[in-house]
mmCIF file of C-alpha atoms in Angstrom:
data_model
loop_
_atom_site.group_PDB
_atom_site.id
_atom_site.type_symbol
_atom_site.label_atom_id
_atom_site.label_comp_id
_atom_site.label_asym_id
_atom_site.label_seq_id
_atom_site.Cartn_x
_atom_site.Cartn_y
_atom_site.Cartn_z
ATOM 1 C CA MET A 1 -11.233 -23.190 -28.706
ATOM 2 C CA SER A 2 -9.910 -25.426 -25.959
ATOM 3 C CA CYS A 3 -6.742 -24.987 -23.970
ATOM 4 C CA THR A 4 -5.083 -27.452 -21.810
ATOM 5 C CA PHE A 5 -2.440 -26.066 -19.211
ATOM 6 C CA THR A 6 -0.310 -28.857 -17.484
ATOM 7 C CA PHE A 7 2.260 -27.876 -14.811
ATOM 8 C CA TYR A 8 4.990 -30.243 -13.912
ATOM 9 C CA ALA A 9 6.360 -29.536 -10.548
ATOM 10 C CA PHE A 10 9.617 -31.067 -9.508
ATOM 11 C CA GLN A 11 9.898 -30.184 -6.105
ATOM 12 C CA GLN A 12 6.854 -30.002 -3.686
ATOM 13 C CA LEU A 13 5.141 -26.728 -3.798
ATOM 14 C CA SER A 14 5.891 -24.438 -0.548
ATOM 15 C CA MET A 15 2.282 -23.330 -0.583
ATOM 16 C CA SER A 16 -1.257 -24.436 -0.296
ATOM 17 C CA TYR A 17 -3.058 -25.709 -3.363
ATOM 18 C CA LYS A 18 -5.625 -23.978 -2.536
ATOM 19 C CA TYR A 19 -4.146 -20.674 -3.810
ATOM 20 C CA LEU A 20 -2.265 -22.216 -6.848
ATOM 21 C CA SER A 21 -1.567 -19.926 -9.459
ATOM 22 C CA ILE A 22 1.176 -18.587 -11.961
ATOM 23 C CA ALA A 23 2.119 -15.817 -9.713
ATOM 24 C CA ALA A 24 2.285 -18.464 -6.628
ATOM 25 C CA LEU A 25 4.533 -21.139 -8.562
ATOM 26 C CA GLN A 26 6.635 -18.475 -9.735
ATOM 27 C CA SER A 27 7.427 -17.465 -6.026
ATOM 28 C CA ALA A 28 7.731 -20.900 -4.888
ATOM 29 C CA PRO A 29 11.217 -22.694 -4.635
ATOM 30 C CA GLN A 30 11.225 -25.191 -7.593
ATOM 31 C CA VAL A 31 11.660 -25.670 -11.080
ATOM 32 C CA ILE A 32 8.857 -25.769 -12.984
ATOM 33 C CA LEU A 33 7.724 -27.138 -16.385
ATOM 34 C CA LEU A 34 4.792 -25.217 -17.986
ATOM 35 C CA ALA A 35 3.379 -26.796 -21.118
ATOM 36 C CA VAL A 36 0.797 -25.200 -22.764
ATOM 37 C CA THR A 37 -1.243 -26.822 -25.638
ATOM 38 C CA PHE A 38 -3.632 -24.851 -27.544
ATOM 39 C CA LYS A 39 -6.198 -26.644 -29.687
ATOM 40 C CA MET A 40 -7.998 -24.789 -32.283
ATOM 41 C CA GLU A 41 -10.827 -26.607 -34.432
ATOM 42 C CA ALA A 42 -12.353 -24.853 -37.536
ATOM 43 C CA LYS A 43 -11.930 -25.502 -41.290
ATOM 44 C CA TRP A 44 -8.726 -27.075 -40.362
ATOM 45 C CA SER A 45 -7.117 -28.344 -37.279
ATOM 46 C CA LEU A 46 -4.232 -26.646 -35.929
ATOM 47 C CA VAL A 47 -2.607 -27.815 -32.853
ATOM 48 C CA LEU A 48 -0.247 -25.354 -31.406
ATOM 49 C CA THR A 49 2.095 -26.705 -28.481
ATOM 50 C CA MET A 50 4.443 -24.263 -26.778
ATOM 51 C CA ALA A 51 6.744 -25.826 -24.090
ATOM 52 C CA LEU A 52 7.833 -22.980 -21.639
ATOM 53 C CA ILE A 53 10.890 -24.221 -19.145
ATOM 54 C CA MET A 54 10.603 -21.880 -16.194
ATOM 55 C CA LEU A 55 13.470 -21.859 -14.055
ATOM 56 C CA VAL A 56 12.297 -20.434 -10.805
ATOM 57 C CA LEU A 57 14.852 -21.053 -8.300
ATOM 58 C CA VAL A 58 13.831 -18.286 -5.251
ATOM 59 C CA ASN A 59 15.922 -18.311 -2.441
ATOM 60 C CA GLY A 60 16.638 -15.262 -0.165
ATOM 61 C CA ASP A 61 16.489 -12.005 -2.149
ATOM 62 C CA GLU A 62 16.073 -13.365 -5.514
ATOM 63 C CA SER A 63 12.783 -12.995 -7.329
ATOM 64 C CA SER A 64 10.934 -14.457 -10.236
ATOM 65 C CA VAL A 65 11.552 -11.612 -12.441
ATOM 66 C CA LYS A 66 15.701 -11.463 -13.261
ATOM 67 C CA PRO A 67 16.770 -7.801 -12.527
ATOM 68 C CA VAL A 68 19.144 -5.728 -15.012
ATOM 69 C CA VAL A 69 21.935 -4.893 -12.968
ATOM 70 C CA LYS A 70 24.478 -2.233 -13.349
ATOM 71 C CA THR A 71 27.089 -0.188 -11.228
ATOM 72 C CA VAL A 72 26.667 3.309 -10.561
ATOM 73 C CA LYS A 73 29.313 5.242 -8.563
ATOM 74 C CA GLY A 74 30.286 2.102 -7.137
ATOM 75 C CA GLN A 75 26.836 1.250 -5.920
ATOM 76 C CA LYS A 76 24.809 -1.686 -7.312
ATOM 77 C CA VAL A 77 21.564 -0.652 -8.837
ATOM 78 C CA CYS A 78 18.665 -2.743 -10.479
ATOM 79 C CA GLN A 79 15.504 -2.310 -12.831
ATOM 80 C CA LYS A 80 13.317 -5.036 -12.938
ATOM 81 C CA GLY A 81 10.034 -5.481 -14.706
ATOM 82 C CA TRP A 82 7.178 -3.046 -14.646
ATOM 83 C CA GLU A 83 7.262 -2.546 -10.682
ATOM 84 C CA CYS A 84 10.523 -1.438 -10.882
ATOM 85 C CA ARG A 85 11.539 0.645 -13.953
ATOM 86 C CA LYS A 86 13.870 3.079 -12.400
ATOM 87 C CA PHE A 87 17.536 1.894 -11.528
ATOM 88 C CA SER A 88 17.413 1.643 -7.866
ATOM 89 C CA THR A 89 19.179 -0.081 -4.830
ATOM 90 C CA HIS A 90 15.724 -0.933 -3.904
ATOM 91 C CA CYS A 91 14.842 -2.841 -7.380
ATOM 92 C CA CYS A 92 17.726 -5.464 -6.402
ATOM 93 C CA ASN A 93 15.350 -6.864 -3.795
ATOM 94 C CA GLU A 94 12.065 -8.637 -4.052
ATOM 95 C CA THR A 95 8.963 -6.426 -5.328
ATOM 96 C CA ILE A 96 5.555 -6.367 -3.721
ATOM 97 C CA SER A 97 4.000 -8.875 -6.177
ATOM 98 C CA ASP A 98 6.470 -11.546 -5.556
ATOM 99 C CA TYR A 99 5.179 -11.661 -1.844
ATOM 100 C CA PHE A 100 1.716 -10.179 -1.864
ATOM 101 C CA GLN A 101 -0.853 -11.505 -4.257
ATOM 102 C CA THR A 102 -4.423 -10.826 -5.361
ATOM 103 C CA TYR A 103 -5.888 -13.659 -2.818
ATOM 104 C CA GLN A 104 -4.124 -11.677 0.136
ATOM 105 C CA PHE A 105 -5.503 -8.514 -0.948
ATOM 106 C CA GLU A 106 -8.987 -10.329 -1.127
ATOM 107 C CA ASN A 107 -8.496 -11.925 2.305
ATOM 108 C CA LEU A 108 -7.533 -8.246 3.817
ATOM 109 C CA PHE A 109 -10.426 -6.689 2.414
ATOM 110 C CA GLU A 110 -12.911 -9.338 2.136
ATOM 111 C CA LYS A 111 -16.318 -7.383 3.057
ATOM 112 C CA ARG A 112 -15.479 -4.468 0.373
ATOM 113 C CA ASN A 113 -17.706 -5.546 -2.391
ATOM 114 C CA THR A 114 -20.563 -6.896 -0.026
ATOM 115 C CA PRO A 115 -24.207 -5.037 -0.730
ATOM 116 C CA VAL A 116 -23.786 -2.754 2.303
ATOM 117 C CA ALA A 117 -20.219 -1.437 1.890
ATOM 118 C CA HIS A 118 -20.148 2.260 0.109
ATOM 119 C CA ALA A 119 -17.369 1.788 -2.688
ATOM 120 C CA VAL A 120 -18.462 -1.661 -4.251
ATOM 121 C CA GLY A 121 -16.177 -2.543 -7.325
ATOM 122 C CA PHE A 122 -14.165 0.574 -6.589
ATOM 123 C CA TRP A 123 -11.131 -0.948 -4.700
ATOM 124 C CA ASP A 124 -8.840 -3.861 -6.285
ATOM 125 C CA TYR A 125 -5.597 -5.394 -6.106
ATOM 126 C CA ARG A 126 -4.745 -4.394 -9.600
ATOM 127 C CA SER A 127 -4.860 -0.654 -8.690
ATOM 128 C CA PHE A 128 -2.731 -1.086 -5.663
ATOM 129 C CA ILE A 129 -0.051 -2.771 -7.280
ATOM 130 C CA THR A 130 0.003 -0.423 -10.289
ATOM 131 C CA ALA A 131 -0.104 2.498 -7.687
ATOM 132 C CA ALA A 132 2.568 1.033 -5.774
ATOM 133 C CA ALA A 133 5.118 0.520 -8.790
ATOM 134 C CA ASP A 134 5.783 4.472 -8.891
ATOM 135 C CA TYR A 135 7.002 3.967 -5.227
ATOM 136 C CA GLN A 136 8.689 0.859 -5.062
ATOM 137 C CA PRO A 137 12.101 2.066 -6.740
ATOM 138 C CA ASP A 138 12.028 4.515 -3.579
ATOM 139 C CA GLY A 139 11.789 1.735 -1.211
ATOM 140 C CA PHE A 140 8.088 1.099 -0.738
ATOM 141 C CA GLY A 141 7.910 -2.505 0.173
ATOM 142 C CA THR A 142 11.139 -3.161 -1.500
ATOM 143 C CA THR A 143 13.579 -1.872 1.760
ATOM 144 C CA GLY A 144 15.343 -4.689 3.057
ATOM 145 C CA GLY A 145 14.199 -8.314 2.901
ATOM 146 C CA ARG A 146 10.844 -10.107 2.222
ATOM 147 C CA GLN A 147 9.727 -9.888 5.710
ATOM 148 C CA THR A 148 10.432 -6.248 6.114
ATOM 149 C CA GLY A 149 8.738 -5.722 2.614
ATOM 150 C CA MET A 150 5.450 -7.702 4.034
ATOM 151 C CA LYS A 151 5.675 -5.761 6.956
ATOM 152 C CA GLU A 152 5.448 -2.292 5.595
ATOM 153 C CA VAL A 153 2.881 -3.419 3.221
ATOM 154 C CA ALA A 154 0.674 -4.645 6.006
ATOM 155 C CA ALA A 155 1.287 -1.394 7.935
ATOM 156 C CA PHE A 156 0.402 1.054 5.072
ATOM 157 C CA LEU A 157 -2.679 -1.284 4.534
ATOM 158 C CA GLY A 158 -3.431 -1.237 8.174
ATOM 159 C CA HIS A 159 -3.898 2.407 8.323
ATOM 160 C CA VAL A 160 -5.802 2.314 4.993
ATOM 161 C CA GLY A 161 -8.172 -0.263 6.260
ATOM 162 C CA SER A 162 -8.735 1.514 9.349
ATOM 163 C CA LYS A 163 -9.509 4.924 7.719
ATOM 164 C CA THR A 164 -12.033 3.242 5.196
ATOM 165 C CA SER A 165 -13.595 0.733 7.327
ATOM 166 C CA CYS A 166 -17.299 0.456 7.960
ATOM 167 C CA GLY A 167 -16.862 -2.470 10.468
ATOM 168 C CA TYR A 168 -18.446 -2.376 14.139
ATOM 169 C CA GLY A 169 -18.073 -4.857 17.081
ATOM 170 C CA VAL A 170 -20.754 -7.216 15.599
ATOM 171 C CA ALA A 171 -20.246 -6.813 11.960
ATOM 172 C CA THR A 172 -20.349 -9.954 9.844
ATOM 173 C CA GLY A 173 -16.799 -11.402 9.422
ATOM 174 C CA GLY A 174 -15.554 -9.152 12.413
ATOM 175 C CA PRO A 175 -15.017 -5.514 12.793
ATOM 176 C CA LEU A 176 -11.493 -5.896 10.896
ATOM 177 C CA ALA A 177 -12.899 -7.379 7.979
ATOM 178 C CA TRP A 178 -14.463 -4.088 6.355
ATOM 179 C CA GLY A 179 -11.706 -2.247 5.158
ATOM 180 C CA LEU A 180 -11.991 -0.189 1.790
ATOM 181 C CA CYS A 181 -15.686 0.003 2.570
ATOM 182 C CA TYR A 182 -15.645 3.942 1.751
ATOM 183 C CA ASN A 183 -13.829 5.852 -0.869
ATOM 184 C CA LYS A 184 -15.102 9.124 0.441
ATOM 185 C CA GLU A 185 -16.719 10.874 3.254
ATOM 186 C CA LEU A 186 -20.432 10.373 3.016
ATOM 187 C CA SER A 187 -21.887 13.166 4.678
ATOM 188 C CA PRO A 188 -19.421 16.158 5.116
ATOM 189 C CA ASP A 189 -20.116 18.905 7.494
ATOM 190 C CA SER A 190 -17.885 21.266 5.814
ATOM 191 C CA SER A 191 -16.336 22.164 2.363
ATOM 192 C CA TYR A 192 -12.844 22.197 3.973
ATOM 193 C CA CYS A 193 -11.714 25.188 2.518
ATOM 194 C CA ASP A 194 -9.121 27.308 4.240
ATOM 195 C CA GLU A 195 -8.861 30.772 3.188
ATOM 196 C CA TYR A 196 -5.108 31.277 4.611
ATOM 197 C CA TYR A 197 -4.023 29.651 1.547
ATOM 198 C CA LYS A 198 -6.088 31.500 -0.644
ATOM 199 C CA LEU A 199 -3.105 32.939 -2.523
ATOM 200 C CA THR A 200 -1.147 29.321 -2.837
ATOM 201 C CA TYR A 201 -4.074 26.881 -2.928
ATOM 202 C CA PRO A 202 -7.215 28.930 -3.615
ATOM 203 C CA CYS A 203 -10.417 26.961 -3.611
ATOM 204 C CA THR A 204 -12.425 26.275 -6.524
ATOM 205 C CA PRO A 205 -15.900 27.712 -6.680
ATOM 206 C CA GLY A 206 -18.171 24.716 -6.093
ATOM 207 C CA ALA A 207 -15.596 22.452 -5.177
ATOM 208 C CA ALA A 208 -15.598 20.398 -1.775
ATOM 209 C CA TYR A 209 -12.474 19.242 -0.198
ATOM 210 C CA TYR A 210 -13.716 16.603 2.300
ATOM 211 C CA GLY A 211 -12.287 13.530 2.976
ATOM 212 C CA ARG A 212 -11.704 11.038 -0.112
ATOM 213 C CA GLY A 213 -8.974 8.143 -0.995
ATOM 214 C CA ALA A 214 -7.182 5.258 0.756
ATOM 215 C CA ILE A 215 -5.757 7.500 3.515
ATOM 216 C CA PRO A 216 -8.411 10.257 3.356
ATOM 217 C CA ILE A 217 -7.338 13.797 2.293
ATOM 218 C CA TYR A 218 -8.858 16.914 3.792
ATOM 219 C CA TRP A 219 -8.604 20.424 3.041
ATOM 220 C CA ASN A 220 -7.687 22.712 -0.302
ATOM 221 C CA TYR A 221 -4.136 22.840 0.678
ATOM 222 C CA ASN A 222 -3.773 19.043 1.103
ATOM 223 C CA TYR A 223 -5.453 18.366 -2.163
ATOM 224 C CA GLY A 224 -2.937 20.976 -3.848
ATOM 225 C CA LYS A 225 0.007 19.483 -2.445
ATOM 226 C CA THR A 226 -0.925 16.082 -3.286
ATOM 227 C CA GLY A 227 -1.859 17.172 -6.866
ATOM 228 C CA GLU A 228 1.163 18.908 -7.210
ATOM 229 C CA ALA A 229 3.552 16.105 -6.413
ATOM 230 C CA LEU A 230 1.211 13.644 -8.770
ATOM 231 C CA LYS A 231 0.883 16.084 -11.335
ATOM 232 C CA VAL A 232 -2.763 16.033 -11.373
ATOM 233 C CA ASP A 233 -5.148 18.947 -11.035
ATOM 234 C CA LEU A 234 -6.690 17.904 -7.774
ATOM 235 C CA LEU A 235 -7.225 21.549 -6.314
ATOM 236 C CA ASN A 236 -9.920 22.163 -9.325
ATOM 237 C CA HIS A 237 -10.851 18.650 -9.433
ATOM 238 C CA PRO A 238 -10.836 16.960 -5.840
ATOM 239 C CA GLU A 239 -13.480 14.429 -6.938
ATOM 240 C CA TYR A 240 -10.804 12.565 -9.408
ATOM 241 C CA ILE A 241 -9.748 10.767 -5.950
ATOM 242 C CA GLU A 242 -13.099 8.915 -5.750
ATOM 243 C CA GLN A 243 -13.374 8.160 -9.561
ATOM 244 C CA ASN A 244 -9.889 6.476 -9.857
ATOM 245 C CA ALA A 245 -8.842 3.781 -7.457
ATOM 246 C CA THR A 246 -5.011 3.539 -8.679
ATOM 247 C CA LEU A 247 -4.976 7.484 -8.026
ATOM 248 C CA ALA A 248 -6.587 7.339 -4.678
ATOM 249 C CA PHE A 249 -4.010 4.522 -3.884
ATOM 250 C CA LYS A 250 -1.207 6.718 -5.229
ATOM 251 C CA ALA A 251 -2.232 9.662 -3.321
ATOM 252 C CA ALA A 252 -2.077 7.689 0.114
ATOM 253 C CA ILE A 253 1.265 5.841 -0.835
ATOM 254 C CA TRP A 254 2.682 9.434 -1.852
ATOM 255 C CA ARG A 255 1.623 10.571 1.889
ATOM 256 C CA TRP A 256 3.186 7.662 3.467
ATOM 257 C CA MET A 257 6.583 8.195 1.582
ATOM 258 C CA THR A 258 6.747 11.855 2.182
ATOM 259 C CA PRO A 259 7.310 13.985 5.214
ATOM 260 C CA THR A 260 4.976 16.686 6.344
ATOM 261 C CA LYS A 261 8.022 19.152 6.599
ATOM 262 C CA GLN A 262 11.533 19.397 5.889
ATOM 263 C CA HIS A 263 13.927 17.722 8.625
ATOM 264 C CA GLN A 264 11.163 15.538 9.484
ATOM 265 C CA PRO A 265 10.834 11.736 8.692
ATOM 266 C CA SER A 266 8.294 10.135 6.501
ATOM 267 C CA ALA A 267 5.966 7.432 7.613
ATOM 268 C CA HIS A 268 8.141 4.932 5.408
ATOM 269 C CA ASP A 269 11.657 6.292 7.156
ATOM 270 C CA VAL A 270 10.154 5.578 10.698
ATOM 271 C CA PHE A 271 8.782 2.362 9.958
ATOM 272 C CA VAL A 272 11.802 0.851 8.134
ATOM 273 C CA GLY A 273 14.453 2.231 10.085
ATOM 274 C CA ASN A 274 15.721 5.163 7.981
ATOM 275 C CA TRP A 275 15.137 7.518 10.550
ATOM 276 C CA LYS A 276 17.129 7.982 13.486
ATOM 277 C CA PRO A 277 15.880 9.757 16.428
ATOM 278 C CA THR A 278 17.283 12.838 17.962
ATOM 279 C CA LYS A 279 17.423 13.574 21.517
ATOM 280 C CA ASN A 280 14.492 15.794 21.435
ATOM 281 C CA ASP A 281 12.378 13.025 19.726
ATOM 282 C CA THR A 282 13.717 10.536 22.271
ATOM 283 C CA LEU A 283 12.284 12.839 25.087
ATOM 284 C CA ASN A 284 9.242 13.087 23.571
ATOM 285 C CA LYS A 285 8.891 9.393 23.010
ATOM 286 C CA ARG A 286 9.041 8.898 19.355
ATOM 287 C CA LEU A 287 10.690 6.113 18.319
ATOM 288 C CA PRO A 288 11.157 3.927 14.918
ATOM 289 C CA GLY A 289 8.128 1.603 14.414
ATOM 290 C CA PHE A 290 4.749 1.864 13.682
ATOM 291 C CA GLY A 291 3.501 3.611 16.340
ATOM 292 C CA THR A 292 5.301 6.973 15.026
ATOM 293 C CA THR A 293 3.850 6.225 11.655
ATOM 294 C CA MET A 294 0.492 7.491 13.241
ATOM 295 C CA ASN A 295 2.359 10.570 14.633
ATOM 296 C CA VAL A 296 3.519 11.402 11.277
ATOM 297 C CA LEU A 297 0.238 11.303 9.496
ATOM 298 C CA TYR A 298 -2.364 12.150 12.188
ATOM 299 C CA GLY A 299 -0.185 14.249 14.570
ATOM 300 C CA ASP A 300 -2.234 15.030 18.122
ATOM 301 C CA SER A 301 -5.518 13.770 16.595
ATOM 302 C CA VAL A 302 -4.711 10.477 17.311
ATOM 303 C CA CYS A 303 -1.115 10.406 19.398
ATOM 304 C CA GLY A 304 -0.282 11.586 22.904
ATOM 305 C CA GLN A 305 -4.068 10.758 24.134
ATOM 306 C CA GLY A 306 -3.115 7.859 26.020
ATOM 307 C CA ASP A 307 -4.611 4.488 24.908
ATOM 308 C CA SER A 308 -7.350 5.814 22.863
ATOM 309 C CA ASP A 309 -9.806 3.978 20.443
ATOM 310 C CA SER A 310 -8.795 5.780 17.477
ATOM 311 C CA MET A 311 -5.077 4.733 17.982
ATOM 312 C CA ASN A 312 -6.039 1.060 19.223
ATOM 313 C CA ASN A 313 -8.229 0.497 15.850
ATOM 314 C CA ILE A 314 -5.388 1.384 13.734
ATOM 315 C CA ILE A 315 -2.996 -1.000 15.624
ATOM 316 C CA SER A 316 -5.863 -3.592 15.311
ATOM 317 C CA HIS A 317 -6.041 -3.612 11.722
ATOM 318 C CA TYR A 318 -2.173 -3.647 11.344
ATOM 319 C CA LEU A 319 -1.905 -6.640 13.426
ATOM 320 C CA TYR A 320 -4.707 -8.265 12.149
ATOM 321 C CA TYR A 321 -3.256 -7.792 8.403
ATOM 322 C CA LEU A 322 0.106 -9.188 9.841
ATOM 323 C CA ASP A 323 -1.467 -12.638 10.567
ATOM 324 C CA LEU A 324 -3.610 -12.626 7.376
ATOM 325 C CA MET A 325 -0.396 -12.177 5.358
ATOM 326 C CA GLY A 326 1.538 -14.984 7.069
ATOM 327 C CA VAL A 327 3.829 -12.664 9.105
ATOM 328 C CA GLY A 328 2.431 -12.932 12.244
ATOM 329 C CA ARG A 329 1.453 -10.373 14.735
ATOM 330 C CA GLU A 330 4.387 -11.465 17.035
ATOM 331 C CA GLU A 331 6.708 -9.612 14.498
ATOM 332 C CA ALA A 332 4.979 -6.702 15.084
ATOM 333 C CA GLY A 333 7.157 -5.475 18.215
ATOM 334 C CA PRO A 334 6.496 -4.518 21.930
ATOM 335 C CA HIS A 335 3.685 -2.040 22.836
ATOM 336 C CA GLU A 336 5.823 0.960 22.975
ATOM 337 C CA VAL A 337 7.028 0.381 19.238
ATOM 338 C CA LEU A 338 3.245 -0.053 18.395
ATOM 339 C CA SER A 339 1.636 2.726 20.273
ATOM 340 C CA CYS A 340 2.019 6.824 20.007
ATOM 341 C CA GLY A 341 -0.229 7.227 23.094
ATOM 342 C CA GLU A 342 2.641 9.051 25.015
ATOM 343 C CA GLN A 343 4.288 10.574 22.200
ATOM 344 C CA ALA A 344 4.297 14.467 21.518
ATOM 345 C CA ALA A 345 3.272 15.373 17.882
ATOM 346 C CA PHE A 346 5.515 16.414 15.406
ATOM 347 C CA ASN A 347 3.682 18.959 14.421
ATOM 348 C CA PRO A 348 1.088 20.042 17.070
ATOM 349 C CA SER A 349 -2.533 20.615 15.863
ATOM 350 C CA SER A 350 -2.160 24.634 15.941
ATOM 351 C CA SER A 351 0.496 24.320 12.981
ATOM 352 C CA SER A 352 -0.328 20.891 11.684
ATOM 353 C CA SER A 353 -1.319 20.326 7.950
ATOM 354 C CA SER A 354 -1.819 16.685 8.179
ATOM 355 C CA SER A 355 -3.710 14.768 5.172
ATOM 356 C CA SER A 356 -6.348 13.279 7.474
ATOM 357 C CA SER A 357 -8.474 14.484 10.264
#
């Protein structure tokens, strides 16, 4: 069987031919005629020619998949493809695969499958996009326009890259190229079983609740809460996180989208501007932006410690990913928005139940 694919582009493509793909063509502002010719040779010859005309006029908030639109209580809501299966206002915007594609994921995590990495073959783009699809109707990567979506994906993956990196100063490709090197803690010094939660999240005999995942989960109570949310028995089977990349990404995105406590914001909310600081927040130097996402996720294990290495490593990954995605680090905002070095923790360590340590 031989296949011939011919593309006729009636306007100049807006992106490099180096990364030419159907997904890329769908995201470019042009009208494309795709002619697909299949030639089959067997006892008889059958030539099947299919002409598929794709009118893809991407401009502003339009995307390659036309949304199904309806009005609910006077508000426009949309449903759009497999990434936005639920009707939502956010699904009227572009979805993540419209602006973040396989080659960009590969650029961000280019060293993850090198022989010295510790999770070779585990993490991939499809797992991320599949996991993200459950949260895009809620605004993950779909809040606001393309720029805001790209920045949020870079911010989320900046945390992921930092927390799963095995990069160091003189590592090949630089220390920021080694995200998704791990999917679990290799030499845990504890089983992370907190008996205080023995009635609500009792530890399973033989189970260990050490760090696993894209934003590593620690402790029995965090595995229990995450499992309840995802409808997966992680309390009895915490190992599921290190066995399934989609589940590992899904757990991390759930953490990004979910407040630690009632009346507190999620990392998503503080990043996209859904959260309005109270007077107390302002006094404690908690501002909307990337810096406060670290406060939500890690509390005083990272924040309120001045210009610390752990905080700067997360920021550096975010800025690096903004550059690689074509947004540019200049769009990240000033230092006070990026940093949490002077912030008081939402939940001081004595009362914190952060998913990461």
